[in-house]
Coordinates of C-alpha atoms and ligand atoms in Angstrom, one line a residue:
M128 CA 4.2 65.9 -74.5
L129 CA 2.1 68.9 -75.5
S130 CA 0.4 69.4 -78.8
V131 CA 2.0 72.2 -80.8
V132 CA -0.9 74.5 -80.1
V133 CA -0.7 74.1 -76.4
L134 CA 3.1 74.3 -76.5
I135 CA 2.9 77.6 -78.4
S136 CA 0.4 79.2 -76.0
T137 CA 2.3 78.0 -73.0
L138 CA 5.6 79.5 -74.3
L139 CA 3.7 82.7 -75.1
F140 CA 2.4 82.8 -71.6
L141 CA 5.7 81.9 -69.8
F142 CA 8.1 83.9 -71.9
V143 CA 6.2 86.8 -73.5
Q144 CA 3.1 87.8 -71.6
V145 CA 4.4 87.5 -68.1
P146 CA 6.8 90.3 -67.3
Q147 CA 10.0 89.0 -65.7
G148 CA 13.6 89.8 -65.3
A149 CA 16.3 88.7 -67.6
G150 CA 16.0 85.0 -67.8
L151 CA 17.9 82.5 -69.8
L152 CA 17.2 81.8 -73.5
L153 CA 18.1 78.3 -72.7
E154 CA 15.0 78.1 -70.6
V155 CA 12.9 78.8 -73.6
L156 CA 14.6 76.2 -75.6
R157 CA 14.6 73.7 -72.8
Y158 CA 10.9 74.1 -72.3
A159 CA 10.3 73.8 -76.0
S160 CA 12.3 70.7 -76.5
E161 CA 11.1 69.0 -73.4
N162 CA 7.6 69.3 -74.7
V163 CA 7.9 68.8 -78.4
D164 CA 5.8 65.9 -79.4
K165 CA 6.9 63.0 -81.7
S166 CA 5.2 64.4 -84.8
L167 CA 6.8 67.8 -84.4
E168 CA 10.1 66.1 -83.8
Q169 CA 9.7 64.2 -87.0
E170 CA 8.9 67.4 -89.0
L171 CA 12.1 69.0 -87.6
R172 CA 14.0 66.3 -89.3
V173 CA 12.1 66.8 -92.5
I174 CA 12.9 70.6 -92.4
I175 CA 16.6 69.8 -92.1
E176 CA 16.4 67.4 -95.0
V177 CA 14.4 69.8 -97.2
S178 CA 16.8 72.6 -96.6
S179 CA 19.8 70.6 -97.6
L180 CA 18.0 69.2 -100.6
A181 CA 16.7 72.7 -101.6
S182 CA 20.2 74.1 -101.5
R183 CA 21.7 71.3 -103.6
S184 CA 19.7 72.4 -106.6
S185 CA 21.0 75.8 -107.8
T186 CA 23.8 78.2 -107.0
I187 CA 27.2 78.2 -105.3
N188 CA 25.8 79.7 -102.2
S189 CA 23.4 76.9 -102.0
A190 CA 26.2 74.4 -101.7
D191 CA 27.2 76.5 -98.6
L192 CA 23.9 76.0 -97.1
A193 CA 24.0 72.2 -97.6
G194 CA 27.4 72.3 -96.0
L195 CA 26.1 74.3 -93.1
A196 CA 23.2 72.1 -92.3
K197 CA 25.4 69.1 -92.5
H198 CA 28.1 70.6 -90.4
V199 CA 25.7 71.6 -87.6
C200 CA 23.7 68.4 -87.7
A201 CA 26.7 66.0 -87.9
A202 CA 27.4 67.0 -84.4
R203 CA 24.0 66.5 -83.0
C204 CA 24.1 62.9 -81.9
N205 CA 27.5 62.5 -80.3
T206 CA 28.7 65.8 -79.0
T207 CA 27.7 68.1 -76.3
F208 CA 25.2 70.9 -76.6
N209 CA 28.2 73.2 -76.1
Q210 CA 29.8 71.7 -79.1
T211 CA 26.7 72.0 -81.3
M212 CA 26.5 75.6 -80.4
A213 CA 30.1 76.2 -81.1
N214 CA 29.7 74.6 -84.5
S215 CA 26.7 76.8 -85.3
K216 CA 28.6 79.9 -84.3
D217 CA 31.5 78.9 -86.4
S218 CA 29.4 78.3 -89.4
F219 CA 27.8 81.8 -89.2
E220 CA 31.2 83.3 -89.4
R221 CA 32.1 81.2 -92.4
F222 CA 28.7 81.7 -94.1
W223 CA 28.2 85.3 -93.3
S224 CA 27.6 85.9 -97.1
L225 CA 24.3 84.1 -96.8
T226 CA 22.8 87.3 -95.7
E227 CA 22.9 88.5 -99.3
D228 CA 20.3 86.0 -100.2
P229 CA 17.2 86.2 -98.0
G230 CA 16.0 82.8 -99.0
L231 CA 19.2 81.1 -97.9
A232 CA 19.3 83.1 -94.7
I233 CA 15.7 82.0 -93.9
A234 CA 16.4 78.3 -94.7
T235 CA 19.5 78.5 -92.5
R236 CA 17.6 80.0 -89.6
R237 CA 15.1 77.2 -89.7
S238 CA 17.6 74.4 -90.1
V239 CA 20.0 75.6 -87.5
L240 CA 17.2 76.0 -85.0
A241 CA 15.7 72.6 -85.8
C242 CA 19.2 71.1 -85.3
I243 CA 19.7 72.7 -82.0
I244 CA 16.3 71.5 -80.7
L245 CA 16.8 68.0 -82.0
H246 CA 20.2 67.9 -80.5
W247 CA 18.7 68.9 -77.2
I248 CA 15.9 66.3 -77.4
L249 CA 18.4 63.6 -78.0
Q250 CA 20.6 64.5 -75.0
K251 CA 20.1 62.3 -72.0
E252 CA 21.3 64.8 -69.5
R253 CA 20.7 68.4 -70.5
K254 CA 23.7 70.3 -69.2
F255 CA 25.2 73.4 -70.5
D256 CA 27.4 76.2 -69.2
D257 CA 27.4 79.9 -69.6
H258 CA 28.9 79.7 -73.1
A259 CA 25.9 78.0 -74.5
E260 CA 23.6 80.8 -73.3
K261 CA 26.0 83.3 -74.8
D262 CA 26.2 81.5 -78.1
L263 CA 22.5 81.1 -78.3
E264 CA 22.2 84.8 -77.7
N265 CA 24.6 85.6 -80.5
I266 CA 22.8 83.3 -82.9
T267 CA 19.5 84.8 -82.1
R268 CA 20.8 88.4 -82.5
W269 CA 22.4 87.4 -85.8
F270 CA 19.3 85.9 -87.3
Y271 CA 17.0 88.6 -86.0
N272 CA 19.1 91.3 -87.4
V273 CA 19.3 89.6 -90.8
H274 CA 15.6 89.3 -90.8
L275 CA 14.9 93.0 -89.9
H276 CA 17.2 94.4 -92.5
S277 CA 16.2 92.0 -95.2
V278 CA 12.5 92.7 -94.7
A279 CA 13.0 96.5 -94.7
Q280 CA 15.3 96.3 -97.7
R281 CA 12.7 94.5 -99.8
G282 CA 9.9 96.9 -98.6
L283 CA 7.1 95.0 -100.4
L284 CA 5.1 92.2 -98.8
E285 CA 3.4 89.5 -100.8
Y286 CA 0.9 87.6 -98.8
L287 CA -0.1 84.1 -100.1
H288 CA -3.8 84.0 -99.5
I289 CA -4.8 80.3 -99.5
S290 CA -8.6 80.6 -99.7
K291 CA -10.4 80.2 -96.3
S292 CA -7.2 80.4 -94.3
G293 CA -7.5 83.7 -92.5
G294 CA -6.7 85.9 -95.6
T295 CA -9.4 88.4 -95.1
S296 CA -8.3 89.1 -91.6
F297 CA -4.6 89.2 -92.6
S298 CA -5.3 91.8 -95.3
E299 CA -7.4 93.8 -92.9
A300 CA -4.5 93.8 -90.4
A301 CA -2.2 95.1 -93.2
A302 CA -4.7 97.9 -94.0
L303 CA -4.9 98.8 -90.3
N304 CA -1.1 99.1 -90.2
D305 CA -1.2 101.6 -93.1
C306 CA 0.2 99.3 -95.7
S307 CA -0.4 100.9 -99.1
M308 CA -2.5 98.4 -101.1
A309 CA -5.3 97.9 -103.5
P310 CA -8.8 98.4 -102.1
G311 CA -10.6 95.5 -100.5
I312 CA -8.2 92.7 -99.6
G313 CA -5.2 94.0 -101.6
Q314 CA -5.6 91.8 -104.7
V315 CA -4.4 93.3 -107.9
E316 CA -6.5 91.9 -110.7
E317 CA -4.0 92.8 -113.5
L318 CA -1.4 90.5 -111.9
G319 CA -3.7 87.5 -112.4
D320 CA -3.7 86.6 -108.7
L321 CA -7.4 85.9 -108.4
P322 CA -8.4 82.4 -107.2
R323 CA -9.2 79.6 -109.6
W324 CA -12.1 77.9 -108.0
I325 CA -14.9 77.1 -110.4
N326 CA -15.0 75.7 -113.9
G327 CA -17.7 78.0 -115.4
T328 CA -18.5 75.7 -118.2
A329 CA -19.1 72.8 -115.9
F330 CA -21.2 75.0 -113.6
E331 CA -23.4 76.1 -116.6
E332 CA -23.8 72.5 -117.7
V333 CA -25.0 71.5 -114.2
T334 CA -27.4 74.4 -113.8
G335 CA -28.6 74.6 -117.4
G336 CA -26.9 77.8 -118.4
I337 CA -26.5 79.8 -115.2
D338 CA -23.2 81.6 -114.7
I339 CA -21.3 82.3 -111.5
M340 CA -18.5 84.4 -110.0
W341 CA -15.1 82.8 -109.4
S342 CA -15.4 80.9 -112.6
Y343 CA -11.7 81.5 -113.3
Y344 CA -10.7 77.9 -113.1
S345 CA -10.1 77.8 -116.9
T346 CA -7.9 80.9 -116.8
E347 CA -4.7 78.9 -116.4
G348 CA -1.7 81.1 -116.2
R349 CA -1.0 84.7 -115.3
S350 CA -1.0 87.6 -117.8
P351 CA 2.2 87.5 -119.8
K352 CA 2.6 91.2 -119.2
V353 CA 3.3 90.9 -115.5
R354 CA 4.4 87.3 -115.2
S355 CA 7.9 87.5 -113.9
C356 CA 8.8 88.5 -110.3
R357 CA 10.7 91.5 -111.6
E358 CA 7.7 92.7 -113.7
R359 CA 5.3 92.2 -110.8
S360 CA 7.4 94.2 -108.3
A361 CA 8.0 97.0 -110.9
Y362 CA 4.3 97.2 -111.5
L363 CA 3.5 97.3 -107.7
H364 CA 6.2 99.9 -107.2
S365 CA 4.6 102.0 -109.9
L366 CA 1.4 101.9 -108.0
K367 CA 3.3 102.7 -104.8
Y368 CA 1.9 99.6 -103.1
D369 CA 3.9 97.9 -100.4
Y370 CA 1.3 95.0 -99.9
V371 CA -0.2 92.6 -102.3
S372 CA -2.3 89.6 -101.7
N373 CA -2.0 86.6 -104.1
E374 CA -4.9 84.1 -104.0
F375 CA -3.7 81.9 -106.9
T376 CA -0.5 80.0 -106.6
M377 CA 3.2 80.6 -106.3
H378 CA 5.3 82.0 -109.1
G379 CA 6.7 80.3 -112.2
G380 CA 6.3 76.7 -113.0
G381 CA 4.5 77.5 -116.2
T382 CA 6.2 74.7 -118.0
N383 CA 8.0 72.9 -115.2
M384 CA 6.7 72.6 -111.7
V385 CA 10.2 72.3 -110.3
E386 CA 10.9 75.9 -111.2
T387 CA 8.2 77.3 -108.9
H388 CA 9.6 79.8 -106.5
V389 CA 8.9 82.7 -104.1
C390 CA 9.7 86.1 -105.5
P391 CA 13.1 87.3 -104.0
Q392 CA 11.9 90.9 -104.4
T393 CA 9.1 90.5 -101.9
V394 CA 8.8 89.6 -98.2
N395 CA 6.7 86.4 -98.3
V396 CA 4.2 85.6 -95.6
V397 CA 1.6 82.9 -95.5
T398 CA -1.1 81.8 -93.0
L399 CA -1.9 78.1 -92.9
R400 CA -5.0 76.4 -91.5
D401 CA -5.9 72.8 -90.7
P402 CA -6.9 71.2 -94.1
D403 CA -10.1 69.6 -92.8
S404 CA -11.6 72.8 -91.4
R405 CA -10.3 74.8 -94.4
L406 CA -12.0 72.4 -96.8
I407 CA -15.3 72.5 -95.0
S408 CA -15.3 76.2 -94.8
H409 CA -14.4 76.5 -98.6
V410 CA -17.2 74.1 -99.7
H411 CA -19.8 75.9 -97.5
Y412 CA -18.7 79.3 -98.7
I413 CA -19.1 78.3 -102.3
L414 CA -22.5 76.8 -101.5
A415 CA -23.6 80.0 -99.8
R416 CA -22.6 82.0 -102.9
I417 CA -24.4 79.6 -105.2
Q418 CA -27.5 79.8 -103.1
K419 CA -27.4 83.5 -103.2
R420 CA -26.9 83.5 -107.0
L421 CA -29.8 81.2 -107.5
G422 CA -31.9 83.1 -105.0
K423 CA -31.4 86.3 -106.9
L424 CA -32.5 84.6 -110.1
K425 CA -35.7 83.7 -108.4
A426 CA -36.3 87.2 -107.1
S427 CA -35.4 88.3 -110.7
N428 CA -34.6 91.7 -109.5
D429 CA -31.6 92.0 -111.9
D430 CA -29.3 92.6 -109.0
D431 CA -26.0 91.3 -110.3
D432 CA -24.0 89.2 -108.0
D433 CA -21.0 91.5 -108.5
G434 CA -19.3 90.9 -105.2
E435 CA -19.6 94.4 -104.0
D436 CA -21.2 93.3 -100.8
D437 CA -18.5 90.8 -100.6
N438 CA -18.6 89.3 -97.2
G439 CA -15.6 90.6 -95.5
G440 CA -13.7 90.6 -98.7
E441 CA -13.2 87.0 -99.5
G442 CA -14.4 87.8 -102.9
F443 CA -13.2 90.4 -105.3
G444 CA -14.6 92.7 -107.9
G445 CA -14.8 90.2 -110.6
T446 CA -17.2 90.6 -113.5
V447 CA -20.3 88.6 -113.8
G448 CA -22.7 88.6 -116.7
G449 CA -26.1 88.7 -115.2
R450 CA -27.7 86.4 -117.7
G451 CA -30.2 85.3 -115.0
G452 CA -33.8 84.5 -115.4
S453 CA -33.6 81.3 -117.3
G454 CA -36.0 78.6 -116.1
E455 CA -38.4 80.9 -114.2
D456 CA -40.7 78.0 -113.5
I457 CA -38.5 75.8 -111.4
S458 CA -38.2 76.8 -107.8
Q459 CA -34.6 78.0 -107.5
S460 CA -34.2 76.9 -103.9
E461 CA -35.4 73.4 -104.9
M462 CA -32.8 73.5 -107.7
F463 CA -30.2 74.5 -105.2
R464 CA -31.0 71.7 -102.8
S465 CA -31.4 69.0 -105.5
L466 CA -28.2 69.9 -107.3
F467 CA -25.9 71.0 -104.5
C468 CA -27.0 69.5 -101.3
Q469 CA -27.0 65.8 -102.3
G470 CA -23.3 65.2 -101.8
N471 CA -22.6 64.4 -105.5
I472 CA -18.9 64.0 -105.5
T473 CA -18.6 63.7 -109.3
M474 CA -20.3 67.1 -109.7
W475 CA -17.9 68.7 -107.3
E476 CA -14.9 67.3 -109.0
Q477 CA -16.1 68.7 -112.3
M478 CA -17.3 72.1 -110.9
A479 CA -14.5 72.9 -108.5
P480 CA -11.7 70.5 -109.1
T481 CA -8.9 72.4 -107.3
V482 CA -11.1 73.2 -104.3
V483 CA -11.9 69.6 -103.4
D484 CA -8.4 68.2 -104.0
N485 CA -5.4 69.3 -102.1
Y486 CA -5.9 73.0 -102.6
I487 CA -3.2 74.0 -100.1
T488 CA -0.5 72.0 -101.9
R489 CA -1.7 73.4 -105.3
S490 CA -1.1 76.9 -103.9
F491 CA 2.6 76.2 -103.8
I492 CA 3.4 74.4 -107.0
G493 CA 3.0 77.0 -109.7
E494 CA 0.7 77.8 -112.6
R495 CA 0.8 74.6 -114.5
A496 CA 0.8 72.0 -111.7
F497 CA -2.0 74.0 -110.0
H498 CA -4.3 72.6 -112.6
T499 CA -3.2 68.9 -112.1
S500 CA -6.2 66.7 -112.5
V501 CA -8.2 65.5 -109.6
G502 CA -6.6 62.6 -107.7
S503 CA -3.1 63.2 -109.2
I504 CA -1.5 65.3 -106.5
G505 CA 1.3 63.2 -104.9
L506 CA 4.7 63.1 -103.3
H507 CA 6.4 64.8 -106.1
H508 CA 4.1 67.8 -105.7
L509 CA 4.5 67.7 -102.0
D510 CA 8.3 67.9 -102.3
V511 CA 8.1 71.1 -104.4
A512 CA 5.5 72.6 -102.1
R513 CA 7.7 72.0 -99.0
R514 CA 10.7 73.5 -100.7
V515 CA 8.8 76.6 -101.7
L516 CA 7.2 77.0 -98.3
L517 CA 10.6 76.7 -96.6
H518 CA 11.6 80.0 -98.3
F519 CA 8.8 82.1 -96.9
D520 CA 10.0 84.7 -94.4
L521 CA 7.2 84.0 -92.0
V522 CA 4.8 81.1 -91.7
L523 CA 1.9 81.5 -89.4
D524 CA -0.4 78.8 -88.1
M525 CA -4.0 80.1 -87.8
D526 CA -4.7 77.2 -85.4
A527 CA -2.1 78.3 -82.9
G528 CA -4.5 81.1 -81.8
S529 CA -4.7 84.8 -82.3
D530 CA -2.4 85.7 -79.5
A531 CA 0.4 83.9 -81.1
T532 CA -0.4 85.6 -84.5
D533 CA -0.5 89.0 -82.8
F534 CA 2.9 88.3 -81.3
V535 CA 4.5 87.1 -84.5
L536 CA 3.2 90.0 -86.5
R537 CA 4.4 92.5 -83.9
Q538 CA 7.9 91.0 -83.4
G539 CA 8.3 89.9 -87.0
L540 CA 6.9 92.8 -89.0
G541 CA 6.5 95.6 -86.5
W542 CA 2.7 95.5 -87.0
S543 CA 0.3 96.3 -84.2
V544 CA -2.7 93.9 -84.4
N545 CA -5.5 92.3 -82.4
M546 CA -6.4 89.4 -84.6
S547 CA -9.2 88.1 -82.4
Q548 CA -11.0 91.4 -82.8
I549 CA -10.4 91.6 -86.6
H550 CA -11.4 88.1 -87.1
A551 CA -14.6 88.4 -85.1
R552 CA -15.5 91.4 -87.2
S553 CA -14.9 89.8 -90.6
S554 CA -16.7 86.5 -89.9
W555 CA -19.7 88.4 -88.5
S556 CA -20.0 90.3 -91.8
V557 CA -19.8 87.0 -93.8
Y558 CA -22.5 85.3 -92.0
S559 CA -24.8 88.2 -91.5
K560 CA -24.9 88.9 -95.2
L561 CA -25.1 85.5 -96.8
N562 CA -28.2 84.2 -95.0
Y563 CA -27.0 80.7 -95.5
N564 CA -27.7 77.9 -93.1
A565 CA -25.1 75.1 -93.4
S566 CA -27.2 72.6 -91.5
E567 CA -29.8 72.7 -94.2
C568 CA -27.2 71.7 -96.8
Q569 CA -25.3 69.1 -94.9
N570 CA -23.0 67.4 -97.4
D571 CA -21.4 65.5 -94.4
G572 CA -20.8 62.3 -96.4
L573 CA -19.3 64.3 -99.2
L574 CA -17.0 66.1 -96.9
R575 CA -15.9 62.9 -95.1
E576 CA -15.1 61.3 -98.4
L577 CA -13.2 64.4 -99.6
Q578 CA -11.3 64.8 -96.4
A579 CA -9.9 61.3 -96.8
R580 CA -8.2 62.4 -100.0
Q581 CA -6.3 65.4 -98.6
G582 CA -3.2 63.4 -97.6
P583 CA -0.7 65.7 -99.3
D584 CA -2.3 68.8 -97.7
R585 CA -2.2 67.2 -94.3
Q586 CA 1.5 66.4 -94.7
L587 CA 2.3 69.9 -96.0
Y588 CA 0.3 71.4 -93.1
R589 CA 2.3 69.4 -90.5
F590 CA 5.6 70.6 -92.1
G591 CA 4.3 74.2 -92.2
R592 CA 3.2 74.3 -88.6
A593 CA 6.7 73.1 -87.6
L594 CA 8.1 76.0 -89.5
A595 CA 5.6 78.3 -87.8
F596 CA 6.8 76.8 -84.5
L597 CA 10.5 77.6 -85.3
D598 CA 9.6 81.1 -86.4
F599 CA 7.7 81.7 -83.2
L600 CA 10.5 80.3 -81.1
H601 CA 13.0 82.5 -82.8
L602 CA 10.9 85.6 -82.2
V603 CA 10.3 84.7 -78.6
M604 CA 14.0 84.5 -78.0
A605 CA 14.6 87.8 -79.8
H606 CA 11.9 89.4 -77.7
K607 CA 13.5 88.0 -74.5
L608 CA 16.7 89.7 -75.5
G609 CA 14.8 93.0 -75.7
L610 CA 15.3 93.2 -79.4
Q611 CA 12.7 95.4 -81.1
P612 CA 11.3 95.3 -84.6
V613 CA 12.9 98.5 -85.5
L614 CA 16.0 99.3 -87.6
D615 CA 19.1 100.4 -85.7
I616 CA 20.9 102.9 -87.9
S617 CA 24.3 102.1 -86.5
S618 CA 24.0 98.4 -87.1
F619 CA 22.5 99.2 -90.5
R620 CA 25.6 101.2 -91.3
R621 CA 27.9 98.4 -90.1
V622 CA 26.0 96.0 -92.4
A623 CA 26.2 98.5 -95.2
S624 CA 29.9 99.0 -94.8
A625 CA 30.4 95.2 -95.0
G626 CA 29.0 95.5 -98.5
F627 CA 25.4 94.3 -97.9
Y628 CA 22.4 96.2 -99.2
S629 CA 24.7 98.7 -100.7
R630 CA 22.1 99.8 -103.3
A631 CA 19.5 100.9 -100.8
L632 CA 22.0 102.4 -98.5
S633 CA 24.2 104.2 -100.9
E634 CA 23.1 107.5 -99.5
S635 CA 24.0 106.5 -95.9
G636 CA 26.9 108.3 -94.5
G637 CA 27.8 110.8 -91.8
G638 CA 28.7 110.3 -88.2
G639 CA 26.8 108.0 -86.1
G640 CA 26.8 107.9 -82.3
S641 CA 26.6 104.1 -82.4
G642 CA 24.7 102.6 -79.6
S643 CA 22.8 105.8 -78.8
G644 CA 19.1 105.6 -78.7
G645 CA 18.8 108.3 -81.3
G646 CA 19.9 106.0 -84.0
R647 CA 16.7 104.0 -84.2
V648 CA 14.0 104.4 -86.7
S649 CA 10.7 102.6 -86.3
G650 CA 8.5 101.7 -89.2
G651 CA 6.4 104.3 -90.9
G652 CA 3.4 102.8 -92.7
C653 CA 3.3 99.0 -92.8
G654 CA 5.7 98.5 -89.9
L655 CA 9.1 97.2 -91.0
I656 CA 8.0 97.0 -94.6
G657 CA 7.8 100.7 -94.9
A658 CA 10.7 101.5 -92.6
I659 CA 13.3 102.0 -95.3
Q660 CA 11.4 104.9 -96.8
V661 CA 11.4 106.6 -93.4
K662 CA 15.0 105.7 -93.0
K663 CA 16.0 107.3 -96.4
R664 CA 14.3 110.5 -95.3
H665 CA 15.9 110.3 -91.9
L666 CA 19.4 109.8 -93.4
H667 CA 18.9 112.8 -95.8
K668 CA 18.0 115.0 -92.9
R669 CA 21.3 114.3 -91.1
Ligands
NAG126 C1 30.2 61.3 -84.2 O1 30.3 62.4 -85.1 C2 31.3 62.3 -86.1 C3 31.3 63.5 -86.9 O2 31.3 64.7 -86.1 C4 31.1 61.0 -86.9 O3 32.2 60.9 -87.9 C5 31.1 59.8 -86.0 O4 30.8 58.7 -86.8 C6 30.0 60.0 -85.0 N1 30.0 58.9 -84.1 C7 28.9 58.2 -83.8 C8 29.0 57.1 -82.8 O5 27.8 58.5 -84.3
NAG127 C1 32.1 75.1 -73.9 O1 32.6 75.7 -75.1 C2 33.5 76.8 -74.8 C3 34.0 77.4 -76.1 O2 32.9 77.7 -76.9 C4 34.7 76.3 -73.9 O3 35.5 77.4 -73.6 C5 34.1 75.6 -72.7 O4 35.2 75.1 -71.9 C6 33.2 74.5 -73.0 N1 32.6 73.9 -71.9 C7 32.5 72.6 -71.7 C8 31.9 72.1 -70.4 O5 32.9 71.8 -72.6
NAG128 C1 28.9 87.2 -79.1 O1 29.1 88.3 -80.0 C2 29.9 89.4 -79.5 C3 29.8 90.5 -80.5 O2 29.3 90.1 -81.7 C4 31.3 88.9 -79.3 O3 32.1 89.9 -78.8 C5 31.2 87.7 -78.3 O4 32.5 87.2 -78.2 C6 30.3 86.7 -78.8 N1 30.2 85.7 -77.8 C7 30.4 84.4 -78.0 C8 30.2 83.5 -76.8 O5 30.6 84.0 -79.1
NAG129 C1 -14.3 72.5 -117.6 O1 -15.5 71.7 -117.7 C2 -15.8 71.4 -119.0 C3 -17.2 70.7 -118.9 O2 -17.2 69.7 -117.9 C4 -14.8 70.5 -119.6 O3 -15.0 70.1 -120.9 C5 -13.4 71.3 -119.5 O4 -12.4 70.4 -119.9 C6 -13.1 71.8 -118.1 N1 -12.0 72.7 -118.2 C7 -10.8 72.4 -117.7 C8 -9.8 73.5 -117.9 O5 -10.6 71.4 -117.1
NAG130 C1 -23.9 63.7 -110.2 O1 -23.3 64.7 -111.1 C2 -23.0 64.3 -112.4 C3 -22.3 65.4 -113.1 O2 -23.1 66.6 -113.0 C4 -24.2 63.8 -113.1 O3 -23.9 63.3 -114.4 C5 -24.9 62.6 -112.3 O4 -26.1 62.3 -112.8 C6 -25.1 63.1 -110.8 N1 -25.5 61.9 -110.0 C7 -26.6 61.9 -109.3 C8 -26.9 60.7 -108.5 O5 -27.3 62.9 -109.2
NAG131 C1 -8.1 92.0 -78.4 O1 -9.5 92.2 -78.5 C2 -10.3 91.4 -77.7 C3 -11.7 91.6 -78.0 O2 -12.1 92.9 -78.1 C4 -10.0 91.7 -76.2 O3 -10.7 90.9 -75.3 C5 -8.5 91.6 -76.0 O4 -8.1 92.0 -74.7 C6 -7.7 92.3 -77.0 N1 -6.3 92.0 -76.8 C7 -5.3 92.9 -76.8 C8 -3.9 92.4 -76.6 O5 -5.5 94.1 -76.8
NAG132 C1 -30.6 76.2 -89.6 O1 -31.4 75.0 -89.9 C2 -31.7 74.1 -88.9 C3 -32.3 72.9 -89.4 O2 -33.3 73.2 -90.3 C4 -32.5 74.9 -87.8 O3 -32.8 74.0 -86.7 C5 -31.8 76.1 -87.3 O4 -32.6 76.8 -86.4 C6 -31.4 77.0 -88.5 N1 -30.5 78.0 -88.0 C7 -30.7 79.3 -88.3 C8 -29.8 80.3 -87.7 O5 -31.6 79.7 -89.0

């Protein structure tokens, strides 16, 4: 059994990086399922469960999804692999209309793949014939096509930036791929997407009246002017942006957490990081900023901590009233050490309640539940978070390594990236500017105590990395079939003539040498996200 990280890098090596002739997709699946560890296996079951529960809640289509998952999975324990594949294929034909709803198509992709792998794991002798390979190929083509078209159709990416989880590097990758976005890390302040870290009142109480950036904790909801998904995307379109980074929480849930959702108008992508290292990094980052703020008071050079020099962009251009200079007589670095390096957990709970208590889960449960009091995040919140996460187009696991990220972004979004390079650059700029030495402000005991409380985050992360694994596997198989992250006009037209995406494609027409290489359009700016703009121009030219 391999850990999921090792499994992913081995798959990457065996099936992507090493050039080889046409091999079997089944080999990829076989390798994956023979090496899946118990905890990943368990999460695959949770994924199937969550997708059938998710679909039970709302529309008619949703009932279809529940039916589909059940149909595919019913077979998994007592039929052949061949039969499972045949069932899946059958289902696609019956549930073709799922493509009209990206969220359902995504959940279906995950649950079908999870079922197939589980089925395989449970088989004693793993035997299949040529049909299985053919079916798997068809399933992969089908899902990959739906993904490509649905991403290009939406043409606007919303990245959920969970603080200290690789967000700065991700936004830099977007900028390098010519996504059109707000300066810095692509946050749009008017949308109310800034992070809610610090309770400014509590901070002032602790420090005797000193203020600080990121004291937005008490700004509960988003601005009513651009609160709904439709309003947000109209606003972003008016700015001609195709990328936005959200560092607050998912949408809706202002009155009832259960209504929290992804925006169907946007392609939704998130990067996840191990909760322990994320927490440590977040606490030290805040400490570094506080030290800098207090240091500046001491120097009393009136240099506002306005975030312009903002350390690889983890901050943003927030406003800070430079009220500094109070208490000139105490040594500020003494104050920093005595207040913030003593591991006072009560103080942290008051000053940064969301940061120290299941911040990852809070990022998925909407505006109201985000502010749930310290110690109250539980299973009910986790259920909502899992359902919302399931509907993201792509889930990336930062701990699976930058090669895996590079591959997923290339095959999944048509971006060209070298994450290890980007990441090295942005962390260098953070540490070189902050002049903060973590070993002088240890807080080890505090961090240990806090880590013990992040149970929901740990469970959510396990679930998320299983989704990331399935996405990765799907994209490896698409890659193995030679499928490229570009739109194929002839298939686009077929889809359009079947009634899908008719709005965006209403201008499509004219003859179309199907199958000829001339019918392909690769992405303009922002890879697949920008491809439809290019396509529209292309179609007009014909
Ligand atoms: C085998 O699957 C069918 C449904 O496909 C189910 O009704 C039956 O109970 C299953 N048998 C066993 C032994 O699990
Ligand atoms: C596998 O399924 C196909 C139909 O999808 C069938 O023609 C073939 O005979 C099956 N093979 C076995 C070994 O059951
Ligand atoms: C796979 O799909 C192609 C075209 O969509 C179809 O002709 C073929 O019969 C399918 N193969 C199987 C095994 O379902
Ligand atoms: C912020 O902290 C102050 C002082 O500790 C407290 O009275 C207030 O309730 C806190 N705000 C929120 C929104 O929890
Ligand atoms: C810890 O912080 C709280 C709140 O700021 C404060 O009331 C308490 O005295 C502190 N405890 C110690 C031991 O410093
Ligand atoms: C990415 O950048 C690193 C560091 O510059 C380099 O070693 C590596 O070869 C690059 N990878 C690719 C795929 O270009
Ligand atoms: C950080 O502090 C420790 C302990 O005081 C010291 O040994 C180390 O050299 C410092 N590191 C840097 C980069 O200043």
